[in-house]
Each structure stands twice: as C-alpha cells, then as structure tokens.
PDB file of C-alpha atoms in Angstrom:
ATOM      1  CA  UNK U   1      11.275   9.667  71.905  1.00  0.00           C
ATOM      2  CA  UNK U   2      13.843   9.609  69.106  1.00  0.00           C
ATOM      3  CA  UNK U   3      17.439   8.517  69.337  1.00  0.00           C
ATOM      4  CA  UNK U   4      20.100  11.050  68.385  1.00  0.00           C
ATOM      5  CA  UNK U   5      22.895   8.541  67.925  1.00  0.00           C
ATOM      6  CA  UNK U   6      25.301  10.981  66.296  1.00  0.00           C
ATOM      7  CA  UNK U   7      25.187  13.497  69.115  1.00  0.00           C
ATOM      8  CA  UNK U   8      26.708  10.966  71.518  1.00  0.00           C
ATOM      9  CA  UNK U   9      28.729   8.882  69.085  1.00  0.00           C
ATOM     10  CA  UNK U  10      31.952   9.433  71.029  1.00  0.00           C
ATOM     11  CA  UNK U  11      30.296   7.726  74.000  1.00  0.00           C
ATOM     12  CA  UNK U  12      29.364   4.661  71.899  1.00  0.00           C
ATOM     13  CA  UNK U  13      32.854   4.451  70.441  1.00  0.00           C
ATOM     14  CA  UNK U  14      34.543   4.739  73.849  1.00  0.00           C
ATOM     15  CA  UNK U  15      32.219   2.071  75.302  1.00  0.00           C
ATOM     16  CA  UNK U  16      32.958  -0.331  72.449  1.00  0.00           C
ATOM     17  CA  UNK U  17      36.694   0.405  72.572  1.00  0.00           C
ATOM     18  CA  UNK U  18      36.794  -0.351  76.311  1.00  0.00           C
ATOM     19  CA  UNK U  19      35.000  -3.687  75.883  1.00  0.00           C
ATOM     20  CA  UNK U  20      37.124  -4.674  72.891  1.00  0.00           C
ATOM     21  CA  UNK U  21      40.313  -3.760  74.743  1.00  0.00           C
ATOM     22  CA  UNK U  22      39.219  -5.919  77.685  1.00  0.00           C
ATOM     23  CA  UNK U  23      38.694  -8.792  75.249  1.00  0.00           C
ATOM     24  CA  UNK U  24      42.157  -8.223  73.783  1.00  0.00           C
ATOM     25  CA  UNK U  25      43.694  -8.366  77.257  1.00  0.00           C
ATOM     26  CA  UNK U  26      41.877 -11.660  77.947  1.00  0.00           C
ATOM     27  CA  UNK U  27      43.118 -13.093  74.649  1.00  0.00           C
ATOM     28  CA  UNK U  28      46.718 -12.046  75.377  1.00  0.00           C
ATOM     29  CA  UNK U  29      46.587 -13.623  78.841  1.00  0.00           C
ATOM     30  CA  UNK U  30      45.084 -16.784  77.358  1.00  0.00           C
ATOM     31  CA  UNK U  31      47.806 -16.867  74.702  1.00  0.00           C
ATOM     32  CA  UNK U  32      50.455 -16.578  77.393  1.00  0.00           C
ATOM     33  CA  UNK U  33      48.942 -19.378  79.484  1.00  0.00           C
ATOM     34  CA  UNK U  34      47.811 -21.935  76.892  1.00  0.00           C
ATOM     35  CA  UNK U  35      49.328 -20.718  73.613  1.00  0.00           C
ATOM     36  CA  UNK U  36      46.012 -19.711  72.002  1.00  0.00           C
ATOM     37  CA  UNK U  37      43.610 -16.731  72.329  1.00  0.00           C
ATOM     38  CA  UNK U  38      40.754 -19.156  73.068  1.00  0.00           C
ATOM     39  CA  UNK U  39      40.752 -22.467  74.897  1.00  0.00           C
ATOM     40  CA  UNK U  40      40.457 -24.953  72.012  1.00  0.00           C
ATOM     41  CA  UNK U  41      38.189 -27.964  72.330  1.00  0.00           C
ATOM     42  CA  UNK U  42      38.760 -31.496  71.117  1.00  0.00           C
ATOM     43  CA  UNK U  43      37.297 -30.560  67.711  1.00  0.00           C
ATOM     44  CA  UNK U  44      40.360 -28.430  66.931  1.00  0.00           C
ATOM     45  CA  UNK U  45      43.313 -30.080  68.652  1.00  0.00           C
ATOM     46  CA  UNK U  46      42.224 -33.701  68.579  1.00  0.00           C
ATOM     47  CA  UNK U  47      41.875 -36.079  71.504  1.00  0.00           C
ATOM     48  CA  UNK U  48      39.072 -37.562  73.571  1.00  0.00           C
ATOM     49  CA  UNK U  49      36.489 -35.712  75.627  1.00  0.00           C
ATOM     50  CA  UNK U  50      34.523 -37.666  78.225  1.00  0.00           C
ATOM     51  CA  UNK U  51      31.542 -36.328  80.131  1.00  0.00           C
ATOM     52  CA  UNK U  52      30.050 -38.258  83.044  1.00  0.00           C
ATOM     53  CA  UNK U  53      27.414 -37.551  85.668  1.00  0.00           C
ATOM     54  CA  UNK U  54      26.716 -39.504  88.827  1.00  0.00           C
ATOM     55  CA  UNK U  55      23.469 -41.464  89.029  1.00  0.00           C
ATOM     56  CA  UNK U  56      21.771 -39.727  91.949  1.00  0.00           C
ATOM     57  CA  UNK U  57      18.886 -42.226  91.952  1.00  0.00           C
ATOM     58  CA  UNK U  58      21.270 -44.667  93.701  1.00  0.00           C
ATOM     59  CA  UNK U  59      21.263 -44.166  97.505  1.00  0.00           C
ATOM     60  CA  UNK U  60      24.342 -42.394  98.907  1.00  0.00           C
ATOM     61  CA  UNK U  61      25.850 -42.014  95.421  1.00  0.00           C
ATOM     62  CA  UNK U  62      25.683 -38.198  95.414  1.00  0.00           C
ATOM     63  CA  UNK U  63      26.225 -37.290  99.045  1.00  0.00           C
ATOM     64  CA  UNK U  64      29.477 -35.428  98.332  1.00  0.00           C
ATOM     65  CA  UNK U  65      30.673 -33.399  95.339  1.00  0.00           C
ATOM     66  CA  UNK U  66      33.167 -35.053  93.003  1.00  0.00           C
ATOM     67  CA  UNK U  67      36.730 -34.591  94.264  1.00  0.00           C
ATOM     68  CA  UNK U  68      39.081 -33.526  91.418  1.00  0.00           C
ATOM     69  CA  UNK U  69      42.033 -34.961  93.374  1.00  0.00           C
ATOM     70  CA  UNK U  70      40.538 -38.459  93.186  1.00  0.00           C
ATOM     71  CA  UNK U  71      39.922 -38.013  89.478  1.00  0.00           C
ATOM     72  CA  UNK U  72      43.523 -36.882  88.974  1.00  0.00           C
ATOM     73  CA  UNK U  73      44.744 -39.924  90.883  1.00  0.00           C
ATOM     74  CA  UNK U  74      42.782 -42.264  88.591  1.00  0.00           C
ATOM     75  CA  UNK U  75      44.101 -40.510  85.480  1.00  0.00           C
ATOM     76  CA  UNK U  76      47.681 -40.829  86.729  1.00  0.00           C
ATOM     77  CA  UNK U  77      47.168 -44.546  87.373  1.00  0.00           C
ATOM     78  CA  UNK U  78      45.836 -44.947  83.826  1.00  0.00           C
ATOM     79  CA  UNK U  79      48.839 -43.150  82.321  1.00  0.00           C
ATOM     80  CA  UNK U  80      46.811 -40.056  81.436  1.00  0.00           C
ATOM     81  CA  UNK U  81      48.590 -37.331  83.381  1.00  0.00           C
ATOM     82  CA  UNK U  82      48.495 -33.618  82.495  1.00  0.00           C
ATOM     83  CA  UNK U  83      44.954 -33.635  81.140  1.00  0.00           C
ATOM     84  CA  UNK U  84      42.015 -31.293  81.647  1.00  0.00           C
ATOM     85  CA  UNK U  85      39.610 -32.012  84.525  1.00  0.00           C
ATOM     86  CA  UNK U  86      36.455 -29.986  85.123  1.00  0.00           C
ATOM     87  CA  UNK U  87      33.831 -30.704  87.773  1.00  0.00           C
ATOM     88  CA  UNK U  88      30.491 -29.284  86.645  1.00  0.00           C
ATOM     89  CA  UNK U  89      26.837 -29.174  87.595  1.00  0.00           C
ATOM     90  CA  UNK U  90      25.023 -27.249  90.301  1.00  0.00           C
ATOM     91  CA  UNK U  91      25.945 -29.808  92.971  1.00  0.00           C
ATOM     92  CA  UNK U  92      29.321 -30.748  91.429  1.00  0.00           C
ATOM     93  CA  UNK U  93      28.032 -34.184  90.447  1.00  0.00           C
ATOM     94  CA  UNK U  94      29.173 -34.043  86.806  1.00  0.00           C
ATOM     95  CA  UNK U  95      32.637 -34.499  85.372  1.00  0.00           C
ATOM     96  CA  UNK U  96      34.221 -33.396  82.098  1.00  0.00           C
ATOM     97  CA  UNK U  97      37.613 -34.769  81.019  1.00  0.00           C
ATOM     98  CA  UNK U  98      39.791 -33.970  78.022  1.00  0.00           C
ATOM     99  CA  UNK U  99      42.660 -36.348  77.325  1.00  0.00           C
ATOM    100  CA  UNK U 100      44.928 -37.384  74.495  1.00  0.00           C
ATOM    101  CA  UNK U 101      43.394 -39.822  72.015  1.00  0.00           C
ATOM    102  CA  UNK U 102      42.435 -43.089  73.738  1.00  0.00           C
ATOM    103  CA  UNK U 103      40.814 -46.134  72.141  1.00  0.00           C
ATOM    104  CA  UNK U 104      37.640 -47.942  73.221  1.00  0.00           C
ATOM    105  CA  UNK U 105      39.443 -50.364  75.546  1.00  0.00           C
ATOM    106  CA  UNK U 106      41.257 -47.530  77.351  1.00  0.00           C
ATOM    107  CA  UNK U 107      38.017 -45.539  77.674  1.00  0.00           C
ATOM    108  CA  UNK U 108      36.240 -48.554  79.185  1.00  0.00           C
ATOM    109  CA  UNK U 109      39.042 -49.111  81.719  1.00  0.00           C
ATOM    110  CA  UNK U 110      39.087 -45.418  82.624  1.00  0.00           C
ATOM    111  CA  UNK U 111      35.325 -45.286  83.131  1.00  0.00           C
ATOM    112  CA  UNK U 112      35.383 -48.389  85.341  1.00  0.00           C
ATOM    113  CA  UNK U 113      38.251 -47.003  87.445  1.00  0.00           C
ATOM    114  CA  UNK U 114      36.484 -43.673  87.891  1.00  0.00           C
ATOM    115  CA  UNK U 115      33.247 -45.343  88.973  1.00  0.00           C
ATOM    116  CA  UNK U 116      35.128 -47.406  91.530  1.00  0.00           C
ATOM    117  CA  UNK U 117      36.610 -44.236  93.044  1.00  0.00           C
ATOM    118  CA  UNK U 118      33.829 -41.643  92.811  1.00  0.00           C
ATOM    119  CA  UNK U 119      30.556 -43.533  92.308  1.00  0.00           C
ATOM    120  CA  UNK U 120      28.295 -44.989  89.631  1.00  0.00           C
ATOM    121  CA  UNK U 121      27.610 -42.913  86.518  1.00  0.00           C
ATOM    122  CA  UNK U 122      24.269 -42.337  84.836  1.00  0.00           C
ATOM    123  CA  UNK U 123      24.652 -44.018  81.428  1.00  0.00           C
ATOM    124  CA  UNK U 124      22.030 -41.717  79.867  1.00  0.00           C
ATOM    125  CA  UNK U 125      24.234 -38.693  80.612  1.00  0.00           C
ATOM    126  CA  UNK U 126      27.544 -40.184  79.476  1.00  0.00           C
ATOM    127  CA  UNK U 127      29.030 -38.539  76.387  1.00  0.00           C
ATOM    128  CA  UNK U 128      32.317 -39.461  74.688  1.00  0.00           C
ATOM    129  CA  UNK U 129      33.751 -37.564  71.691  1.00  0.00           C
ATOM    130  CA  UNK U 130      36.930 -38.525  69.877  1.00  0.00           C
ATOM    131  CA  UNK U 131      38.672 -36.533  67.132  1.00  0.00           C
ATOM    132  CA  UNK U 132      42.020 -37.311  65.512  1.00  0.00           C
ATOM    133  CA  UNK U 133      44.618 -34.485  65.476  1.00  0.00           C
ATOM    134  CA  UNK U 134      44.656 -34.298  61.658  1.00  0.00           C
ATOM    135  CA  UNK U 135      40.882 -33.871  61.426  1.00  0.00           C
ATOM    136  CA  UNK U 136      41.037 -31.309  64.244  1.00  0.00           C
ATOM    137  CA  UNK U 137      43.487 -29.176  62.266  1.00  0.00           C
ATOM    138  CA  UNK U 138      41.325 -29.498  59.158  1.00  0.00           C
ATOM    139  CA  UNK U 139      38.259 -28.330  61.079  1.00  0.00           C
ATOM    140  CA  UNK U 140      40.134 -25.327  62.459  1.00  0.00           C
ATOM    141  CA  UNK U 141      41.588 -24.373  59.064  1.00  0.00           C
ATOM    142  CA  UNK U 142      38.237 -24.817  57.332  1.00  0.00           C
ATOM    143  CA  UNK U 143      36.424 -22.746  59.962  1.00  0.00           C
ATOM    144  CA  UNK U 144      38.865 -19.838  59.730  1.00  0.00           C
ATOM    145  CA  UNK U 145      38.725 -19.969  55.923  1.00  0.00           C
ATOM    146  CA  UNK U 146      34.924 -19.833  56.054  1.00  0.00           C
ATOM    147  CA  UNK U 147      35.100 -16.691  58.208  1.00  0.00           C
ATOM    148  CA  UNK U 148      37.526 -14.981  55.820  1.00  0.00           C
ATOM    149  CA  UNK U 149      35.452 -15.880  52.763  1.00  0.00           C
ATOM    150  CA  UNK U 150      32.291 -14.562  54.424  1.00  0.00           C
ATOM    151  CA  UNK U 151      33.971 -11.223  55.189  1.00  0.00           C
ATOM    152  CA  UNK U 152      35.289 -10.971  51.634  1.00  0.00           C
ATOM    153  CA  UNK U 153      31.918 -11.881  50.103  1.00  0.00           C
ATOM    154  CA  UNK U 154      30.067  -9.338  52.214  1.00  0.00           C
ATOM    155  CA  UNK U 155      32.587  -6.636  51.274  1.00  0.00           C
ATOM    156  CA  UNK U 156      32.132  -7.325  47.550  1.00  0.00           C
ATOM    157  CA  UNK U 157      28.333  -7.471  47.813  1.00  0.00           C
ATOM    158  CA  UNK U 158      28.006  -4.238  49.791  1.00  0.00           C
ATOM    159  CA  UNK U 159      30.505  -2.450  47.531  1.00  0.00           C
ATOM    160  CA  UNK U 160      28.294  -3.333  44.568  1.00  0.00           C
ATOM    161  CA  UNK U 161      25.021  -2.521  46.320  1.00  0.00           C
ATOM    162  CA  UNK U 162      26.264   0.685  47.954  1.00  0.00           C
ATOM    163  CA  UNK U 163      29.454   2.741  47.854  1.00  0.00           C
ATOM    164  CA  UNK U 164      32.700   1.365  49.252  1.00  0.00           C
ATOM    165  CA  UNK U 165      32.527   3.452  52.447  1.00  0.00           C
ATOM    166  CA  UNK U 166      29.225   1.761  53.333  1.00  0.00           C
ATOM    167  CA  UNK U 167      30.841  -1.633  52.830  1.00  0.00           C
ATOM    168  CA  UNK U 168      33.929  -0.708  54.820  1.00  0.00           C
ATOM    169  CA  UNK U 169      32.020   0.468  57.896  1.00  0.00           C
ATOM    170  CA  UNK U 170      29.678  -2.514  57.729  1.00  0.00           C
ATOM    171  CA  UNK U 171      32.765  -4.754  57.882  1.00  0.00           C
ATOM    172  CA  UNK U 172      34.082  -2.698  60.827  1.00  0.00           C
ATOM    173  CA  UNK U 173      30.795  -3.384  62.640  1.00  0.00           C
ATOM    174  CA  UNK U 174      31.041  -7.107  61.835  1.00  0.00           C
ATOM    175  CA  UNK U 175      34.628  -7.214  63.073  1.00  0.00           C
ATOM    176  CA  UNK U 176      33.426  -5.457  66.247  1.00  0.00           C
ATOM    177  CA  UNK U 177      30.787  -8.162  66.813  1.00  0.00           C
ATOM    178  CA  UNK U 178      33.146 -11.080  66.188  1.00  0.00           C
ATOM    179  CA  UNK U 179      35.939  -9.592  68.307  1.00  0.00           C
ATOM    180  CA  UNK U 180      33.607  -8.894  71.228  1.00  0.00           C
ATOM    181  CA  UNK U 181      32.186 -12.438  71.140  1.00  0.00           C
ATOM    182  CA  UNK U 182      35.664 -13.974  70.924  1.00  0.00           C
ATOM    183  CA  UNK U 183      36.885 -11.718  73.750  1.00  0.00           C
ATOM    184  CA  UNK U 184      34.085 -12.795  76.075  1.00  0.00           C
ATOM    185  CA  UNK U 185      34.728 -16.477  75.338  1.00  0.00           C
ATOM    186  CA  UNK U 186      38.439 -15.928  75.924  1.00  0.00           C
ATOM    187  CA  UNK U 187      37.566 -14.530  79.361  1.00  0.00           C
ATOM    188  CA  UNK U 188      35.212 -17.453  80.035  1.00  0.00           C
ATOM    189  CA  UNK U 189      37.994 -19.832  79.034  1.00  0.00           C
ATOM    190  CA  UNK U 190      40.319 -18.267  81.600  1.00  0.00           C
ATOM    191  CA  UNK U 191      37.769 -18.134  84.413  1.00  0.00           C
ATOM    192  CA  UNK U 192      35.520 -21.165  83.825  1.00  0.00           C
ATOM    193  CA  UNK U 193      37.599 -23.303  81.475  1.00  0.00           C
ATOM    194  CA  UNK U 194      35.063 -22.906  78.643  1.00  0.00           C
ATOM    195  CA  UNK U 195      36.327 -24.461  75.406  1.00  0.00           C
ATOM    196  CA  UNK U 196      35.377 -23.547  71.848  1.00  0.00           C
ATOM    197  CA  UNK U 197      34.598 -26.137  69.196  1.00  0.00           C
ATOM    198  CA  UNK U 198      33.301 -26.273  65.628  1.00  0.00           C
ATOM    199  CA  UNK U 199      29.889 -25.031  66.807  1.00  0.00           C
ATOM    200  CA  UNK U 200      31.590 -21.802  67.864  1.00  0.00           C
ATOM    201  CA  UNK U 201      32.679 -21.199  64.250  1.00  0.00           C
ATOM    202  CA  UNK U 202      29.085 -21.851  63.160  1.00  0.00           C
ATOM    203  CA  UNK U 203      27.921 -19.311  65.745  1.00  0.00           C
ATOM    204  CA  UNK U 204      30.357 -16.658  64.455  1.00  0.00           C
ATOM    205  CA  UNK U 205      29.180 -17.181  60.856  1.00  0.00           C
ATOM    206  CA  UNK U 206      25.552 -16.867  61.990  1.00  0.00           C
ATOM    207  CA  UNK U 207      26.364 -13.688  63.912  1.00  0.00           C
ATOM    208  CA  UNK U 208      27.965 -12.174  60.802  1.00  0.00           C
ATOM    209  CA  UNK U 209      24.848 -12.873  58.729  1.00  0.00           C
ATOM    210  CA  UNK U 210      22.484 -11.482  61.344  1.00  0.00           C
ATOM    211  CA  UNK U 211      24.510  -8.344  62.004  1.00  0.00           C
ATOM    212  CA  UNK U 212      25.025  -7.381  58.359  1.00  0.00           C
ATOM    213  CA  UNK U 213      21.283  -7.764  57.731  1.00  0.00           C
ATOM    214  CA  UNK U 214      20.476  -5.096  60.326  1.00  0.00           C
ATOM    215  CA  UNK U 215      23.205  -2.822  58.975  1.00  0.00           C
ATOM    216  CA  UNK U 216      22.005  -3.122  55.366  1.00  0.00           C
ATOM    217  CA  UNK U 217      18.449  -2.183  56.369  1.00  0.00           C
ATOM    218  CA  UNK U 218      19.721   1.028  57.993  1.00  0.00           C
ATOM    219  CA  UNK U 219      22.020   1.800  55.057  1.00  0.00           C
ATOM    220  CA  UNK U 220      19.152   1.262  52.612  1.00  0.00           C
ATOM    221  CA  UNK U 221      17.107   3.864  54.470  1.00  0.00           C
ATOM    222  CA  UNK U 222      20.064   6.283  54.531  1.00  0.00           C
ATOM    223  CA  UNK U 223      20.514   5.922  50.774  1.00  0.00           C
ATOM    224  CA  UNK U 224      16.805   6.397  50.098  1.00  0.00           C
ATOM    225  CA  UNK U 225      16.669   9.567  52.212  1.00  0.00           C
ATOM    226  CA  UNK U 226      19.817  10.947  50.578  1.00  0.00           C
ATOM    227  CA  UNK U 227      18.205  10.625  47.174  1.00  0.00           C
ATOM    228  CA  UNK U 228      15.066  12.441  48.305  1.00  0.00           C
ATOM    229  CA  UNK U 229      16.833  15.092  50.428  1.00  0.00           C
ATOM    230  CA  UNK U 230      20.393  15.538  49.119  1.00  0.00           C
ATOM    231  CA  UNK U 231      20.820  18.880  50.904  1.00  0.00           C
ATOM    232  CA  UNK U 232      20.107  17.622  54.426  1.00  0.00           C
ATOM    233  CA  UNK U 233      22.957  17.097  56.896  1.00  0.00           C
ATOM    234  CA  UNK U 234      24.202  13.516  56.838  1.00  0.00           C
ATOM    235  CA  UNK U 235      23.990  13.287  60.648  1.00  0.00           C
ATOM    236  CA  UNK U 236      20.266  14.073  60.580  1.00  0.00           C
ATOM    237  CA  UNK U 237      19.677  11.590  57.770  1.00  0.00           C
ATOM    238  CA  UNK U 238      21.448   8.804  59.663  1.00  0.00           C
ATOM    239  CA  UNK U 239      19.520   9.589  62.862  1.00  0.00           C
ATOM    240  CA  UNK U 240      16.240   9.431  60.937  1.00  0.00           C
ATOM    241  CA  UNK U 241      17.233   6.146  59.304  1.00  0.00           C
ATOM    242  CA  UNK U 242      18.070   4.611  62.685  1.00  0.00           C
ATOM    243  CA  UNK U 243      14.779   5.744  64.230  1.00  0.00           C
ATOM    244  CA  UNK U 244      12.718   4.542  61.260  1.00  0.00           C
ATOM    245  CA  UNK U 245      14.209   1.037  61.519  1.00  0.00           C
ATOM    246  CA  UNK U 246      14.631   0.913  65.302  1.00  0.00           C
ATOM    247  CA  UNK U 247      11.371  -0.874  66.105  1.00  0.00           C
ATOM    248  CA  UNK U 248      12.081  -3.506  63.459  1.00  0.00           C
ATOM    249  CA  UNK U 249      15.591  -4.103  64.822  1.00  0.00           C
ATOM    250  CA  UNK U 250      14.447  -4.380  68.429  1.00  0.00           C
ATOM    251  CA  UNK U 251      11.523  -6.701  67.653  1.00  0.00           C
ATOM    252  CA  UNK U 252      13.637  -8.977  65.471  1.00  0.00           C
ATOM    253  CA  UNK U 253      16.442  -9.194  68.027  1.00  0.00           C
ATOM    254  CA  UNK U 254      14.146  -9.819  70.997  1.00  0.00           C
ATOM    255  CA  UNK U 255      12.247 -12.547  69.148  1.00  0.00           C
ATOM    256  CA  UNK U 256      15.470 -14.377  68.326  1.00  0.00           C
ATOM    257  CA  UNK U 257      16.880 -13.898  71.836  1.00  0.00           C
ATOM    258  CA  UNK U 258      13.822 -15.487  73.453  1.00  0.00           C
ATOM    259  CA  UNK U 259      14.471 -18.661  71.463  1.00  0.00           C
ATOM    260  CA  UNK U 260      18.201 -18.593  72.191  1.00  0.00           C
ATOM    261  CA  UNK U 261      17.670 -18.169  75.936  1.00  0.00           C
ATOM    262  CA  UNK U 262      15.381 -21.217  75.857  1.00  0.00           C
ATOM    263  CA  UNK U 263      18.140 -23.235  74.159  1.00  0.00           C
ATOM    264  CA  UNK U 264      20.721 -21.911  76.627  1.00  0.00           C
ATOM    265  CA  UNK U 265      18.637 -22.833  79.666  1.00  0.00           C
ATOM    266  CA  UNK U 266      17.064 -26.105  78.511  1.00  0.00           C
ATOM    267  CA  UNK U 267      19.031 -27.287  75.471  1.00  0.00           C
ATOM    268  CA  UNK U 268      21.591 -29.348  77.355  1.00  0.00           C
ATOM    269  CA  UNK U 269      25.345 -29.011  77.798  1.00  0.00           C
ATOM    270  CA  UNK U 270      26.176 -29.562  74.114  1.00  0.00           C
ATOM    271  CA  UNK U 271      24.215 -26.524  72.882  1.00  0.00           C
ATOM    272  CA  UNK U 272      24.664 -24.308  75.936  1.00  0.00           C
ATOM    273  CA  UNK U 273      27.712 -22.335  74.834  1.00  0.00           C
ATOM    274  CA  UNK U 274      26.627 -22.342  71.195  1.00  0.00           C
ATOM    275  CA  UNK U 275      23.462 -20.538  72.299  1.00  0.00           C
ATOM    276  CA  UNK U 276      25.482 -18.220  74.558  1.00  0.00           C
ATOM    277  CA  UNK U 277      27.737 -17.204  71.641  1.00  0.00           C
ATOM    278  CA  UNK U 278      24.655 -16.383  69.561  1.00  0.00           C
ATOM    279  CA  UNK U 279      23.082 -14.412  72.410  1.00  0.00           C
ATOM    280  CA  UNK U 280      26.214 -12.295  72.777  1.00  0.00           C
ATOM    281  CA  UNK U 281      26.698 -11.886  69.021  1.00  0.00           C
ATOM    282  CA  UNK U 282      23.084 -11.059  68.152  1.00  0.00           C
ATOM    283  CA  UNK U 283      22.848  -8.489  70.944  1.00  0.00           C
ATOM    284  CA  UNK U 284      26.135  -6.953  69.865  1.00  0.00           C
ATOM    285  CA  UNK U 285      25.059  -7.070  66.216  1.00  0.00           C
ATOM    286  CA  UNK U 286      21.950  -5.011  66.902  1.00  0.00           C
ATOM    287  CA  UNK U 287      24.017  -2.556  68.950  1.00  0.00           C
ATOM    288  CA  UNK U 288      26.774  -2.188  66.343  1.00  0.00           C
ATOM    289  CA  UNK U 289      24.335  -1.660  63.478  1.00  0.00           C
ATOM    290  CA  UNK U 290      22.658   1.214  65.309  1.00  0.00           C
ATOM    291  CA  UNK U 291      25.522   2.819  67.209  1.00  0.00           C
ATOM    292  CA  UNK U 292      28.706   1.879  65.332  1.00  0.00           C
ATOM    293  CA  UNK U 293      28.109   1.320  61.601  1.00  0.00           C
ATOM    294  CA  UNK U 294      25.689   4.254  61.224  1.00  0.00           C
ATOM    295  CA  UNK U 295      27.689   6.778  63.262  1.00  0.00           C
ATOM    296  CA  UNK U 296      30.960   5.887  61.538  1.00  0.00           C
ATOM    297  CA  UNK U 297      29.345   6.469  58.140  1.00  0.00           C
ATOM    298  CA  UNK U 298      28.015   9.875  59.261  1.00  0.00           C
ATOM    299  CA  UNK U 299      31.396  10.856  60.730  1.00  0.00           C
ATOM    300  CA  UNK U 300      33.259   9.862  57.572  1.00  0.00           C
ATOM    301  CA  UNK U 301      30.965  11.806  55.254  1.00  0.00           C
ATOM    302  CA  UNK U 302      31.018  14.866  57.498  1.00  0.00           C
ATOM    303  CA  UNK U 303      34.803  14.683  57.562  1.00  0.00           C
ATOM    304  CA  UNK U 304      34.937  14.571  53.764  1.00  0.00           C
ATOM    305  CA  UNK U 305      32.141  17.086  53.255  1.00  0.00           C
ATOM    306  CA  UNK U 306      30.072  14.479  51.399  1.00  0.00           C
ATOM    307  CA  UNK U 307      26.334  14.142  51.973  1.00  0.00           C
ATOM    308  CA  UNK U 308      25.156  13.974  48.382  1.00  0.00           C
ATOM    309  CA  UNK U 309      22.847  11.378  46.895  1.00  0.00           C
ATOM    310  CA  UNK U 310      24.226   8.215  45.382  1.00  0.00           C
ATOM    311  CA  UNK U 311      23.898   7.719  41.644  1.00  0.00           C
ATOM    312  CA  UNK U 312      20.356   6.847  40.562  1.00  0.00           C
ATOM    313  CA  UNK U 313      21.768   3.987  38.501  1.00  0.00           C
ATOM    314  CA  UNK U 314      22.096   1.982  41.719  1.00  0.00           C
ATOM    315  CA  UNK U 315      19.409  -0.593  42.617  1.00  0.00           C
ATOM    316  CA  UNK U 316      16.207   0.688  44.189  1.00  0.00           C
ATOM    317  CA  UNK U 317      16.399   0.415  48.004  1.00  0.00           C
ATOM    318  CA  UNK U 318      14.082  -1.829  49.973  1.00  0.00           C
ATOM    319  CA  UNK U 319      13.303  -2.414  53.615  1.00  0.00           C
ATOM    320  CA  UNK U 320      14.181  -6.080  53.535  1.00  0.00           C
ATOM    321  CA  UNK U 321      17.363  -7.928  52.592  1.00  0.00           C
TER     322      UNK U 321
END
C-alpha cells in the first residue's frame, strides 16, 4: 500500500493547525497566569530547587501522603512564603520545592524542619540545585540564541543545497515541530506544573537536527526524480519520494523512540521530561517531514506551475545526510 499524501494534504494541514492552535491557547493562558509561555525552571530564573522523598524503609514513615498544607506552614515559618510546592510520586511520598536563592545554612534548617513535620527523607533521593539569577538569564539568552542560529544555519545550508523554496518549507516544518513541542509543555505546565530547564533547550536543538535530516532525505529523492522525469506532475513525484523513503523514516524513528521510552520510564526524574520532549519532537518530526514539508513543496510548485528539474550544476543527491 502506497501513501498518497498530496491527495489528503488539506486534512494534514487542518490537523496540524488545530494542534498548533491548541498549543498557542495554552501558551497565552500560561502567559496570563505566570507571565511566560512556559513555566520556567530554576535554570532560567534563578533560585533553589529542592527535591526530597520519604524513606519508606522506616516503619510508619509513609503511611499517609505528604500534606502540602504542612509543607506550606514550614515554608512560612522559614520566611519562604509564595514559593512553588509540588507533591510527586505514585503514592505522594516525594516533594519538589522551588524557592528564592537560599544558602547552605538555610537549606539545612529547612530540610530539618520539613523532616520534623512530615517524616524522615531518604538521603539517596535528595537533590538540591541552586542557580543565581544572573546565570539563569544568561542560560535563557544563550539557549534562545542557539535556536535562532540553528534555524539560520539550516536555512543557508538548504538554500545552497537545494532551491530556496525547499529551504523555506523545511524551516516551516521545523517551526511546526518546535511549536508543537513547546505547546504541549505549556499545557503540561498549566496542568501538572511541569517546568522547563536548560535540558529543554537541548531537546529542541536535537529535535531540529533530527527533523531536518528526514526532510532532506525526502527532498533529495524529489530532486533526483525531477531530474530524471521533468515532465511528471510534481504531486506524483513527491508521493513517490515519500513512499521510497517511508520505511527508512519509520524504522529510524521507532528505533530512537524505543531508547527514549526506556529513558522516560527508567531514567529518573532528572531525565524524564527531557526524554518526553524528545519523544514528542521526534514523532512530530517524522510526521512533518512526510505530511507537511513534502505537501507544502508540491502545493507551492503546482501553484506556480513549476515542476521542472533543478540545474544539473547542483550537487549529486544521496540517500543519506
């Protein structure tokens, strides 16, 4: 069975538009509530993040879930009001706090006060991260700059390797992938209090690289077929290119996703949402390469009456990038 992606391209575009619009709504609501489209972590705004988990090997230490009201009471007594509290874990035996910057002595006092109120913590599961506000701003600025440079570099490279319309629609597909991933994390921030940190920027950069690789493979096949059959309809050529590379795209994506699901399930709390961002982005990247980048190119060339071969002075196409 062969895919005829161009016959139903309106369906793919409507589906993507609906998901992207939902993400935009989540980002607008988040902006209204917290002043940012995503819930920023300590990496970006500075402060101290403390993660504790009760030691359930101690008798009667985990009989009840952690009560956020007791935690709030301790924070108020320590002069740390208006901070983020999140009770986590399947049995609500773990605690994640985000506060303003506090030094070692304050952290020690806070941990002792919390243990007195809610039970003894497992020292092997305690994690404390501290970032100054200046470094947080530098990380955020550097991460956004890295994203912009990557988009610009990809545009220049694809414009040289192909024609500009190829490059433009590849960037549209990349923007689609990044926006969708950001939109989902904005929703998770509203519903579950999920925060993004510097690893999220790393995930977005990785998604961009993975997605553009799939798109370039399809575009290479389109260019090769155009040279051999310049009189064929561009829609048929794009459909053939998608079907010729489909097995490769599916196998590559599934192989990577198996590893990412393992990290998500067993990699611990630190890597959990990093892996989730990659799972969302890689899945979306495979989808956008097949159903967005290719169909937009076919639509544009049909609209302009252009389905001729590209100049033979361009580099010889290959199946790998």
